[in-house]
Each structure stands twice: as structure tokens, then as C-alpha cells.
Amino acid sequence: MTVLITGGAGYIGSHTVLALLEAGHEVVVLDNLVNASRESLRRVERLTERTLIFVEGDIRDRTLLDQLFSEHAVSAVIHFAGLKAVGESVQQPLSYYENNVAGTLVLCQAMQAAGVTRLVFSSSATVYGDGHPMPLHEGLPTGEPTNPYGRSKLIVEELLRDLADSDSAWSIVLLRYFNPVGAHASGQIGEDPRGIPNNLLPYVAQVAVGRRDCLAIFGSDYSTHDGTGVRDYIHVMDLAEGHLCALHALAERQGVHIWNLGTGQGHSVLEVVKAFEQASGQAVPYRIEPRRPDDVAACWADACLAERELGWKAWRSLAEMMADTWRWQHNNPDGYR
Ligand code: NAD
Ligand code: UD1
């Protein structure tokens, strides 16, 4: 089938494009390259020995979307496009609501006009908010995300529920990601953040490769086994394969379906640093700093529902996540540049 992948040049998108091409699907990517490089998709084409269609453009551009749907027989859309930096979203909320919320609205309007009613949306564990006991399962009520980025994800989830309620033709999957890390095992594609990385793994990898001096660990006084924050890190290829399973599930289901994509296991910051040092053979110097505002102590998934309903399970280990991150960073110390 032909699948439109918005944001397909980005980190998770490029790995998912690769998984779809390998599974024999045709892929059209729409990306405005605001946080990605065209090079990621050239490498995906080389790795898979397949070609894809790339459209450089914006999900907010209705005319472009109408043209795209008229030119390509798209059966389903996987929607990654959006902005994702939590701190930036506090500084520039309008930009986040415009790209993430208004962008999704325009995309859905164009899909509706074109009669394309299958959608997989990139949501986040952040929609659960704070205060639930771990692990987080899909039956829990959503909470109150603490920043505009998180709120934009929650608003889009609600928008998509309303849409599916209004018309039974729609089948929509909300995938709530935990903490995607790692890279394709080839070391050819991976995460390439612009500027100073916000997330743990890219920062650790840049310290190891010599681009930064020292990791700041945000807090060592949490009520976790070693005092540092605990998260559910999931290999980006496991995540990509989860999208493939969700795509197949869409064909048999109507309405909205929610699945967590996580491993079900939490690891602390110190455990991650140690695992990375072991995998890379590089030292990762760190210092302890105060807690980052709004960080939770611990967050991990109950990943049973996806296993039961999709037959999908994350199987790659923390060691593999670290080894693959390092291979990517070591081979590409400056990312795609
Ligand atoms: P990314 O920034 O690498 O990818 C997003 C892509 O969307 C980029 O290629 C960017 O150029 C493109 N884009 C942004 N705005 C656009 C617009 N208006 N029109 C067209 N293209 C646009 O991020 P990622 O880590 O691959 O995340 C993909 C999705 O998953 C995002 O929606 C993100 O919010 C969500 N998510 C990511 C994480 C994570 O930790 N990486 C966790 C939970 C959810
Ligand atoms: C962050 C976002 C969240 C988003 C998720 C995935 C915040 C507050 N939350 O979550 O909304 O869905 O990324 O993109 O930004 N850490 C350090 N030093 C660092 C970076 C991180 O110690 O330089 C620690 C954090 O305190 C945390 C863990 O590492 O305990 C993971 O952090 P991060 O990778 O930013 O992910 P989240 O906090 O889960």
C-alpha cells in the first residue's frame, strides 16, 4: 500500500520509512526539513535499495496536501510532523500550537476531502501527566501535561477522538511513545538534534564523541533506587516496527485505538550512562545538577496491550540501544552535516 509519512525525514520518521520500504510498501514523505536533513532519506534509499517520493513542504499547506493526495493513491497516513522541544514550546507556544495542532487539523481536513481515513498519530507518554502509579497503562485517564508541547499532544488526541466519533469511516491509532533512543544497526541513520540536545541519549553520545565536555545529570535525590530519574527507553527500530503493526491493525479496525510503545522496563540516568560507557568503551564524565523543572521521578509503560492486540513487543536490549547510538554517533560525529 502507499503510505504518506509526514515528518518522515526526522529521527523516528526516517527509521519508520526504512521499515515500511523493507516491508514492501510505497512511501511518500512530506517534510519541511525544519528539524531534519534530506540526507537521512537518501541513506534510507541506499540501505533498502528502494526509492521513495519526497515532497518538501508543510503540513499546514492545504493546497500542497490536496495536490499530494490527488497525485498519489495514499491508503494511510503516519503523522510524525511537528515540533518537539519542551523548553522551546514554553518560549514559543504559538509556534507549537500552530505546527502541532493547526497542522494536524489541516492534514485531517485534506485527508477527509481526499477520502483517506486511516491515520497513525505520534503521541507521547507525556499525555498521562503526573501522579499515576507506574507502570502507565492505556486505561488511565489522561492528565495535565505541564508544557505547551505536551498540551499540544493532548489536544490533538482529543481532536482525533472527536473526528472518529463523527464518522465511522475513520480508523485512527494514537501511539504513545515512551523514550525513543538508538539508531539503525547500520550506523547510517540516527538522531541528529540541532543545537544543544535536550534529551539524555543524544547528549551522552555527544559527550562520548568529544563534542561536549560533560553531562549534567538533573537530580540525584529522586525516590528511585539510585536517586536519578527513571525512564522507559525504547529502541527506535522497535518503535518503527510498532508503526508497521499499527498500520496493519488499522485495516481491521474502526474508531480510535491507543497503544503504548515502550519496553515496560525503567532505567535510571546512571544506569544509562554506565551502559553507554560499556557499549562504547568511552568515558562519559558527568556532574550532578539540580532537578530539571517539571521532570517526574520515574515513568515507564505497561506495554501488554500492544503485545496482546498488535502482536508487537520491543525486544532490543538497553545494551543494543547504546551500541547502536554509539555506532551512529561515532560514524557521524557531526550528524548528517
Ligand atoms: P523530529 O524533529 O526528528 O521529526 C519531526 C519531523 O517533522 C522533522 O523532520 C521536521 O522537519 C518535520 N516537521 C516539523 N514541522 C513540520 C511541518 N509543519 N510540516 C512538515 N514537516 C514538519 O522528531 P522525532 O523525534 O522523529 O519525533 C517524531 C514525532 O514523534 C513528533 O510528533 C514528536 O512530537 C513525537 N514524539 C517524539 C518523541 C521523542 O522522544 N523523539 C517522544 C514522543 C513523541
Ligand atoms: C522529555 C520531555 C517529554 C518528551 C520526552 C521525549 C521534558 C521535561 N520532558 O522527557 O515531554 O515527551 O522528552 O522527547 O523535557 N537528563 C539528564 N541530563 C540531560 C538530559 C536528561 O539528567 O542532559 C535526565 C532527565 O532528567 C530524565 C532523563 O534524563 O530523568 C531522560 O530525560 P529526557 O531524555 O529529556 O526525556 P524525558 O524527561 O522523559
Short mmCIF file of C-alpha atoms and ligand atoms in Angstrom, two decimals:
data_model
loop_
_atom_site.label_atom_id
_atom_site.label_comp_id
_atom_site.label_asym_id
_atom_site.label_seq_id
_atom_site.Cartn_x
_atom_site.Cartn_y
_atom_site.Cartn_z
CA MET A 1 0.00 0.00 0.00
CA THR A 2 1.05 3.64 -0.43
CA VAL A 3 1.61 5.41 2.87
CA LEU A 4 2.08 9.14 3.40
CA ILE A 5 4.60 9.79 6.15
CA THR A 6 4.60 13.35 7.44
CA GLY A 7 7.85 14.28 9.17
CA GLY A 8 9.43 11.24 7.55
CA ALA A 9 12.89 12.82 7.24
CA GLY A 10 13.16 13.18 11.04
CA TYR A 11 14.53 10.82 13.65
CA ILE A 12 11.65 8.38 14.20
CA GLY A 13 10.20 9.05 10.75
CA SER A 14 13.33 8.02 8.83
CA HIS A 15 13.58 4.72 10.74
CA THR A 16 9.89 4.04 10.11
CA VAL A 17 10.24 4.85 6.40
CA LEU A 18 13.03 2.27 6.29
CA ALA A 19 10.85 -0.36 8.00
CA LEU A 20 7.95 0.33 5.61
CA LEU A 21 10.12 0.15 2.49
CA GLU A 22 11.63 -3.11 3.71
CA ALA A 23 8.12 -4.47 4.22
CA GLY A 24 7.34 -3.67 0.57
CA HIS A 25 5.15 -0.56 0.98
CA GLU A 26 5.33 2.51 -1.24
CA VAL A 27 6.22 5.65 0.70
CA VAL A 28 5.55 9.34 0.13
CA VAL A 29 7.31 11.63 2.63
CA LEU A 30 6.14 15.18 3.35
CA ASP A 31 8.60 17.17 5.44
CA ASN A 32 9.51 20.88 5.60
CA LEU A 33 13.02 19.97 6.87
CA VAL A 34 12.73 22.39 9.79
CA ASN A 35 14.38 19.78 12.02
CA ALA A 36 15.76 17.25 9.57
CA SER A 37 18.08 16.72 6.66
CA ARG A 38 17.22 15.38 3.20
CA GLU A 39 20.32 13.20 3.60
CA SER A 40 18.52 10.88 6.06
CA LEU A 41 16.18 9.73 3.28
CA ARG A 42 18.97 9.35 0.71
CA ARG A 43 20.62 6.96 3.16
CA VAL A 44 17.34 5.11 3.72
CA GLU A 45 17.05 4.62 -0.04
CA ARG A 46 20.60 3.27 -0.20
CA LEU A 47 20.08 0.92 2.74
CA THR A 48 16.82 -0.51 1.41
CA GLU A 49 17.72 -0.31 -2.29
CA ARG A 50 14.25 1.17 -2.78
CA THR A 51 13.11 4.60 -3.86
CA LEU A 52 10.58 6.84 -2.18
CA ILE A 53 8.82 10.04 -3.13
CA PHE A 54 9.94 13.11 -1.19
CA VAL A 55 7.83 16.27 -1.10
CA GLU A 56 9.44 19.22 0.64
CA GLY A 57 6.60 21.15 2.20
CA ASP A 58 4.46 21.91 5.20
CA ILE A 59 1.51 20.06 6.70
CA ARG A 60 -0.18 23.44 7.15
CA ASP A 61 -0.23 23.97 3.37
CA ARG A 62 -3.69 22.78 2.32
CA THR A 63 -3.12 23.39 -1.38
CA LEU A 64 0.00 21.26 -1.33
CA LEU A 65 -1.79 18.49 0.57
CA ASP A 66 -4.71 18.46 -1.88
CA GLN A 67 -2.26 18.18 -4.74
CA LEU A 68 -0.33 15.42 -3.00
CA PHE A 69 -3.49 13.35 -2.35
CA SER A 70 -4.63 13.82 -5.94
CA GLU A 71 -1.29 12.69 -7.36
CA HIS A 72 -0.70 9.67 -5.12
CA ALA A 73 -3.08 6.85 -4.20
CA VAL A 74 -2.46 7.15 -0.46
CA SER A 75 -4.18 4.48 1.67
CA ALA A 76 -2.99 5.62 5.10
CA VAL A 77 -1.04 8.39 6.80
CA ILE A 78 1.56 8.10 9.55
CA HIS A 79 1.78 11.55 11.09
CA PHE A 80 5.12 12.42 12.74
CA ALA A 81 5.45 16.05 11.62
CA GLY A 82 5.59 18.56 14.44
CA LEU A 83 7.82 20.38 16.87
CA LYS A 84 9.05 18.51 19.95
CA ALA A 85 11.35 20.59 22.19
CA VAL A 86 9.67 21.06 25.56
CA GLY A 87 11.67 24.14 26.64
CA GLU A 88 11.20 25.85 23.28
CA SER A 89 7.45 25.20 23.50
CA VAL A 90 7.34 27.28 26.68
CA GLN A 91 9.11 30.16 24.88
CA GLN A 92 7.16 29.85 21.62
CA PRO A 93 3.73 28.36 22.44
CA LEU A 94 2.04 29.79 19.34
CA SER A 95 4.51 28.09 17.08
CA TYR A 96 3.86 24.75 18.84
CA TYR A 97 0.08 25.06 18.68
CA GLU A 98 0.30 26.14 15.06
CA ASN A 99 2.55 23.31 13.87
CA ASN A 100 1.26 20.53 16.09
CA VAL A 101 -2.43 21.36 16.47
CA ALA A 102 -3.33 23.53 13.46
CA GLY A 103 -1.01 21.42 11.28
CA THR A 104 -2.85 18.23 12.26
CA LEU A 105 -6.18 19.95 11.68
CA VAL A 106 -5.23 20.93 8.13
CA LEU A 107 -3.87 17.44 7.47
CA CYS A 108 -7.14 15.84 8.64
CA GLN A 109 -9.22 18.24 6.55
CA ALA A 110 -7.21 17.34 3.46
CA MET A 111 -7.46 13.62 4.28
CA GLN A 112 -11.22 13.91 4.69
CA ALA A 113 -11.58 15.72 1.37
CA ALA A 114 -9.48 13.03 -0.32
CA GLY A 115 -11.35 10.16 1.36
CA VAL A 116 -8.23 8.95 3.19
CA THR A 117 -9.39 7.91 6.66
CA ARG A 118 -6.62 5.80 8.17
CA LEU A 119 -4.22 7.65 10.44
CA VAL A 120 -1.44 6.75 12.87
CA PHE A 121 -0.52 9.63 15.18
CA SER A 122 2.71 10.13 17.19
CA SER A 123 1.54 10.82 20.70
CA SER A 124 3.59 10.71 23.86
CA ALA A 125 3.58 9.31 27.37
CA THR A 126 3.51 12.95 28.43
CA VAL A 127 -0.33 12.92 27.97
CA TYR A 128 -0.67 10.78 31.12
CA GLY A 129 0.56 13.74 33.18
CA ASP A 130 1.94 13.27 36.69
CA GLY A 131 0.61 11.36 39.67
CA HIS A 132 -0.28 7.91 38.32
CA PRO A 133 1.32 4.81 39.82
CA MET A 134 3.74 3.05 37.45
CA PRO A 135 3.51 1.36 35.04
CA LEU A 136 1.25 3.55 32.89
CA HIS A 137 -1.50 1.68 31.06
CA GLU A 138 -3.81 2.92 28.33
CA GLY A 139 -6.90 2.69 30.56
CA LEU A 140 -5.68 5.52 32.82
CA PRO A 141 -7.25 8.94 32.37
CA THR A 142 -5.04 11.47 30.65
CA GLY A 143 -3.57 14.08 32.98
CA GLU A 144 -2.39 17.64 32.74
CA PRO A 145 0.83 17.96 30.76
CA THR A 146 2.99 20.74 32.21
CA ASN A 147 4.04 22.49 28.99
CA PRO A 148 2.64 23.61 25.62
CA TYR A 149 4.31 20.70 23.78
CA GLY A 150 2.57 18.15 26.00
CA ARG A 151 -0.71 20.02 25.80
CA SER A 152 -0.49 20.11 22.00
CA LYS A 153 -0.28 16.28 22.00
CA LEU A 154 -3.28 16.00 24.32
CA ILE A 155 -5.34 18.46 22.24
CA VAL A 156 -4.58 16.50 19.07
CA GLU A 157 -5.58 13.23 20.76
CA GLU A 158 -8.93 14.82 21.67
CA LEU A 159 -9.38 16.32 18.21
CA LEU A 160 -8.82 12.89 16.67
CA ARG A 161 -11.28 11.20 19.04
CA ASP A 162 -13.95 13.75 18.07
CA LEU A 163 -13.22 13.14 14.41
CA ALA A 164 -13.54 9.36 14.74
CA ASP A 165 -16.77 9.79 16.75
CA SER A 166 -18.23 11.94 14.00
CA ASP A 167 -17.71 9.46 11.17
CA SER A 168 -17.22 5.70 11.39
CA ALA A 169 -15.13 5.73 8.22
CA TRP A 170 -12.15 6.90 10.26
CA SER A 171 -9.75 4.50 11.89
CA ILE A 172 -7.14 6.22 13.99
CA VAL A 173 -4.29 4.96 16.13
CA LEU A 174 -2.74 7.04 18.90
CA LEU A 175 0.71 5.65 19.67
CA ARG A 176 2.04 6.88 22.99
CA TYR A 177 5.81 6.68 22.80
CA PHE A 178 7.99 6.43 25.87
CA ASN A 179 11.67 7.39 25.34
CA PRO A 180 12.90 6.55 21.84
CA VAL A 181 16.68 6.09 21.59
CA GLY A 182 19.18 4.20 19.45
CA ALA A 183 19.70 4.10 15.73
CA HIS A 184 19.53 1.70 12.80
CA ALA A 185 22.14 -1.05 13.25
CA SER A 186 23.95 0.09 10.06
CA GLY A 187 25.08 3.28 11.82
CA GLN A 188 23.91 5.19 8.72
CA ILE A 189 20.81 6.88 10.15
CA GLY A 190 20.16 8.14 13.66
CA GLU A 191 19.14 11.09 15.81
CA ASP A 192 20.69 14.39 14.74
CA PRO A 193 19.46 17.16 17.03
CA ARG A 194 20.13 20.76 16.07
CA GLY A 195 21.94 22.78 18.73
CA ILE A 196 22.29 21.57 22.30
CA PRO A 197 20.45 18.27 22.77
CA ASN A 198 17.51 18.39 25.18
CA ASN A 199 17.27 14.66 25.67
CA LEU A 200 19.58 12.38 27.57
CA LEU A 201 20.93 9.97 24.95
CA PRO A 202 21.98 12.47 22.29
CA TYR A 203 23.73 14.48 25.00
CA VAL A 204 25.56 11.41 26.33
CA ALA A 205 26.60 10.43 22.78
CA GLN A 206 27.94 13.93 22.06
CA VAL A 207 29.99 13.87 25.27
CA ALA A 208 31.40 10.46 24.33
CA VAL A 209 32.39 11.65 20.85
CA GLY A 210 34.05 14.78 22.24
CA ARG A 211 31.54 17.40 21.05
CA ARG A 212 30.64 18.30 24.68
CA ASP A 213 32.70 18.21 27.86
CA CYS A 214 30.46 16.80 30.49
CA LEU A 215 26.92 15.53 31.04
CA ALA A 216 24.77 17.36 33.59
CA ILE A 217 22.61 14.84 35.48
CA PHE A 218 19.45 16.62 36.55
CA GLY A 219 18.91 15.48 40.13
CA SER A 220 20.22 12.62 42.24
CA ASP A 221 17.68 12.92 45.04
CA TYR A 222 14.61 11.33 43.44
CA SER A 223 12.88 8.47 45.21
CA THR A 224 14.36 5.94 42.78
CA HIS A 225 16.84 3.14 43.50
CA ASP A 226 19.91 5.35 42.83
CA GLY A 227 18.31 8.80 43.11
CA THR A 228 18.39 9.64 39.38
CA GLY A 229 15.36 9.78 37.07
CA VAL A 230 13.98 6.54 35.65
CA ARG A 231 12.55 6.24 32.11
CA ASP A 232 11.41 3.57 29.69
CA TYR A 233 13.97 3.75 26.85
CA ILE A 234 12.86 2.03 23.66
CA HIS A 235 14.97 1.25 20.59
CA VAL A 236 13.85 3.36 17.63
CA MET A 237 13.73 0.27 15.37
CA ASP A 238 11.35 -1.45 17.80
CA LEU A 239 9.28 1.72 17.67
CA ALA A 240 9.40 1.75 13.86
CA GLU A 241 8.22 -1.87 13.77
CA GLY A 242 5.39 -0.90 16.14
CA HIS A 243 4.16 1.54 13.48
CA LEU A 244 4.10 -1.22 10.89
CA CYS A 245 1.96 -3.35 13.21
CA ALA A 246 -0.34 -0.40 13.92
CA LEU A 247 -0.72 0.22 10.19
CA HIS A 248 -1.86 -3.36 9.64
CA ALA A 249 -4.22 -3.13 12.63
CA LEU A 250 -5.87 -0.04 11.13
CA ALA A 251 -7.14 -2.06 8.20
CA GLU A 252 -9.25 -4.23 10.53
CA ARG A 253 -10.48 -1.61 13.00
CA GLN A 254 -12.70 1.43 13.16
CA GLY A 255 -12.64 4.29 15.65
CA VAL A 256 -9.74 5.29 17.89
CA HIS A 257 -7.23 2.85 19.36
CA ILE A 258 -4.47 3.68 21.79
CA TRP A 259 -1.29 1.72 22.33
CA ASN A 260 1.73 2.45 24.49
CA LEU A 261 5.02 1.81 22.74
CA GLY A 262 7.56 1.12 25.45
CA THR A 263 9.52 -1.83 26.80
CA GLY A 264 7.81 -1.99 30.19
CA GLN A 265 11.18 -1.54 31.92
CA GLY A 266 12.62 1.55 33.58
CA HIS A 267 16.31 2.50 33.67
CA SER A 268 17.91 5.30 35.68
CA VAL A 269 20.17 8.01 34.25
CA LEU A 270 23.18 6.45 35.96
CA GLU A 271 22.35 3.03 34.53
CA VAL A 272 22.12 4.55 31.05
CA VAL A 273 25.48 6.30 31.43
CA LYS A 274 27.11 3.07 32.60
CA ALA A 275 25.54 1.02 29.80
CA PHE A 276 26.72 3.61 27.26
CA GLU A 277 30.27 3.56 28.62
CA GLN A 278 30.31 -0.23 28.38
CA ALA A 279 28.94 -0.27 24.83
CA SER A 280 31.23 2.49 23.53
CA GLY A 281 34.41 2.00 25.55
CA GLN A 282 34.36 5.78 26.09
CA ALA A 283 34.21 7.59 29.42
CA VAL A 284 31.20 9.85 29.93
CA PRO A 285 32.15 12.42 32.56
CA TYR A 286 29.17 13.83 34.45
CA ARG A 287 28.29 16.18 37.26
CA ILE A 288 25.15 16.28 39.36
CA GLU A 289 22.99 19.40 38.93
CA PRO A 290 19.63 20.41 40.40
CA ARG A 291 16.47 18.77 39.14
CA ARG A 292 15.08 19.99 35.80
CA PRO A 293 11.75 21.77 36.36
CA ASP A 294 8.68 19.58 35.82
CA ASP A 295 10.66 16.33 35.48
CA VAL A 296 9.00 13.28 37.00
CA ALA A 297 11.00 10.82 39.12
CA ALA A 298 10.00 7.77 37.15
CA CYS A 299 7.95 6.87 34.10
CA TRP A 300 7.56 3.54 32.39
CA ALA A 301 4.98 1.74 30.30
CA ASP A 302 2.69 -1.15 30.75
CA ALA A 303 3.30 -2.49 27.25
CA CYS A 304 0.98 -5.53 27.46
CA LEU A 305 -1.88 -4.15 25.37
CA ALA A 306 0.25 -3.68 22.25
CA GLU A 307 1.60 -7.19 22.67
CA ARG A 308 -1.88 -8.65 23.07
CA GLU A 309 -3.63 -6.66 20.34
CA LEU A 310 -0.85 -5.96 17.84
CA GLY A 311 1.42 -8.94 18.44
CA TRP A 312 4.20 -6.37 18.88
CA LYS A 313 6.83 -6.33 21.60
CA ALA A 314 10.02 -4.30 21.96
CA TRP A 315 12.80 -6.89 22.06
CA ARG A 316 16.06 -4.91 21.69
CA SER A 317 18.06 -4.57 24.93
CA LEU A 318 19.46 -1.46 26.61
CA ALA A 319 22.96 -2.64 25.57
CA GLU A 320 21.84 -2.76 21.93
CA MET A 321 20.27 0.72 22.20
CA MET A 322 23.60 2.06 23.48
CA ALA A 323 25.76 0.19 20.94
CA ASP A 324 23.62 1.41 18.04
CA THR A 325 23.59 5.00 19.33
CA TRP A 326 27.37 4.90 19.57
CA ARG A 327 27.86 3.37 16.09
CA TRP A 328 25.75 6.17 14.60
CA GLN A 329 27.47 8.93 16.60
CA HIS A 330 30.97 7.55 16.03
CA ASN A 331 30.43 7.17 12.26
CA ASN A 332 28.76 10.58 12.02
CA PRO A 333 30.26 12.84 14.69
CA ASP A 334 28.53 15.86 13.13
CA GLY A 335 25.33 14.08 12.27
CA TYR A 336 24.21 14.44 8.63
CA ARG A 337 26.31 17.58 8.09
P1 NAD B 1 11.97 15.07 14.59
O1 NAD B 1 12.01 16.52 14.88
O2 NAD B 1 13.22 14.37 14.27
O3 NAD B 1 10.91 14.80 13.41
C1 NAD B 1 9.82 15.63 13.14
C2 NAD B 1 9.86 15.95 11.66
O4 NAD B 1 8.77 16.78 11.31
C3 NAD B 1 11.13 16.70 11.24
O5 NAD B 1 11.69 16.03 10.14
C4 NAD B 1 10.64 18.08 10.88
O6 NAD B 1 11.44 18.67 9.87
C5 NAD B 1 9.22 17.81 10.44
N1 NAD B 1 8.27 18.92 10.61
C6 NAD B 1 8.09 19.70 11.70
N2 NAD B 1 7.09 20.57 11.49
C7 NAD B 1 6.63 20.33 10.25
C8 NAD B 1 5.59 20.91 9.47
N3 NAD B 1 4.85 21.93 9.93
N4 NAD B 1 5.38 20.42 8.22
C9 NAD B 1 6.14 19.41 7.74
N5 NAD B 1 7.13 18.84 8.43
C10 NAD B 1 7.36 19.28 9.68
O7 NAD B 1 11.24 14.36 15.82
P2 NAD B 1 11.05 12.83 16.17
O8 NAD B 1 11.81 12.56 17.41
O9 NAD B 1 11.29 11.99 14.98
O10 NAD B 1 9.52 12.83 16.56
C11 NAD B 1 8.51 12.49 15.64
C12 NAD B 1 7.15 12.67 16.31
O11 NAD B 1 7.09 11.87 17.48
C13 NAD B 1 6.88 14.11 16.77
O12 NAD B 1 5.50 14.38 16.55
C14 NAD B 1 7.17 14.06 18.25
O13 NAD B 1 6.44 15.01 18.96
C15 NAD B 1 6.71 12.65 18.60
N6 NAD B 1 7.38 12.12 19.80
C16 NAD B 1 8.74 12.09 19.85
C17 NAD B 1 9.37 11.60 21.00
C18 NAD B 1 10.88 11.57 21.08
O14 NAD B 1 11.40 11.43 22.18
N7 NAD B 1 11.63 11.68 19.99
C19 NAD B 1 8.60 11.16 22.08
C20 NAD B 1 7.21 11.21 22.00
C21 NAD B 1 6.61 11.68 20.84
C1 UD1 B 2 11.40 14.64 27.69
C2 UD1 B 2 10.27 15.65 27.71
C3 UD1 B 2 8.97 14.94 27.33
C4 UD1 B 2 9.12 14.26 25.97
C5 UD1 B 2 10.31 13.31 26.03
C6 UD1 B 2 10.59 12.66 24.72
C7 UD1 B 2 10.94 17.32 29.36
C8 UD1 B 2 10.64 17.93 30.68
N1 UD1 B 2 10.19 16.25 29.02
O1 UD1 B 2 11.09 13.65 28.59
O2 UD1 B 2 7.89 15.84 27.28
O3 UD1 B 2 7.95 13.55 25.63
O4 UD1 B 2 11.49 14.04 26.42
O5 UD1 B 2 11.03 13.60 23.78
O6 UD1 B 2 11.79 17.79 28.62
N2 UD1 B 2 18.54 14.07 31.81
C9 UD1 B 2 19.72 14.46 32.40
N3 UD1 B 2 20.56 15.26 31.69
C10 UD1 B 2 20.29 15.68 30.43
C11 UD1 B 2 19.08 15.29 29.83
C12 UD1 B 2 18.21 14.49 30.55
O7 UD1 B 2 19.99 14.10 33.53
O8 UD1 B 2 21.11 16.42 29.83
C13 UD1 B 2 17.63 13.17 32.56
C14 UD1 B 2 16.24 13.74 32.80
O9 UD1 B 2 16.21 14.47 33.99
C15 UD1 B 2 15.41 12.45 32.84
C16 UD1 B 2 16.13 11.51 31.86
O10 UD1 B 2 17.46 12.02 31.75
O11 UD1 B 2 15.46 11.87 34.10
C17 UD1 B 2 15.50 11.48 30.47
O12 UD1 B 2 15.38 12.82 30.00
P1 UD1 B 2 14.88 13.14 28.51
O13 UD1 B 2 15.67 12.36 27.54
O14 UD1 B 2 14.85 14.62 28.36
O15 UD1 B 2 13.39 12.56 28.46
P2 UD1 B 2 12.13 12.84 29.42
O16 UD1 B 2 12.48 13.64 30.60
O17 UD1 B 2 11.46 11.53 29.66
#
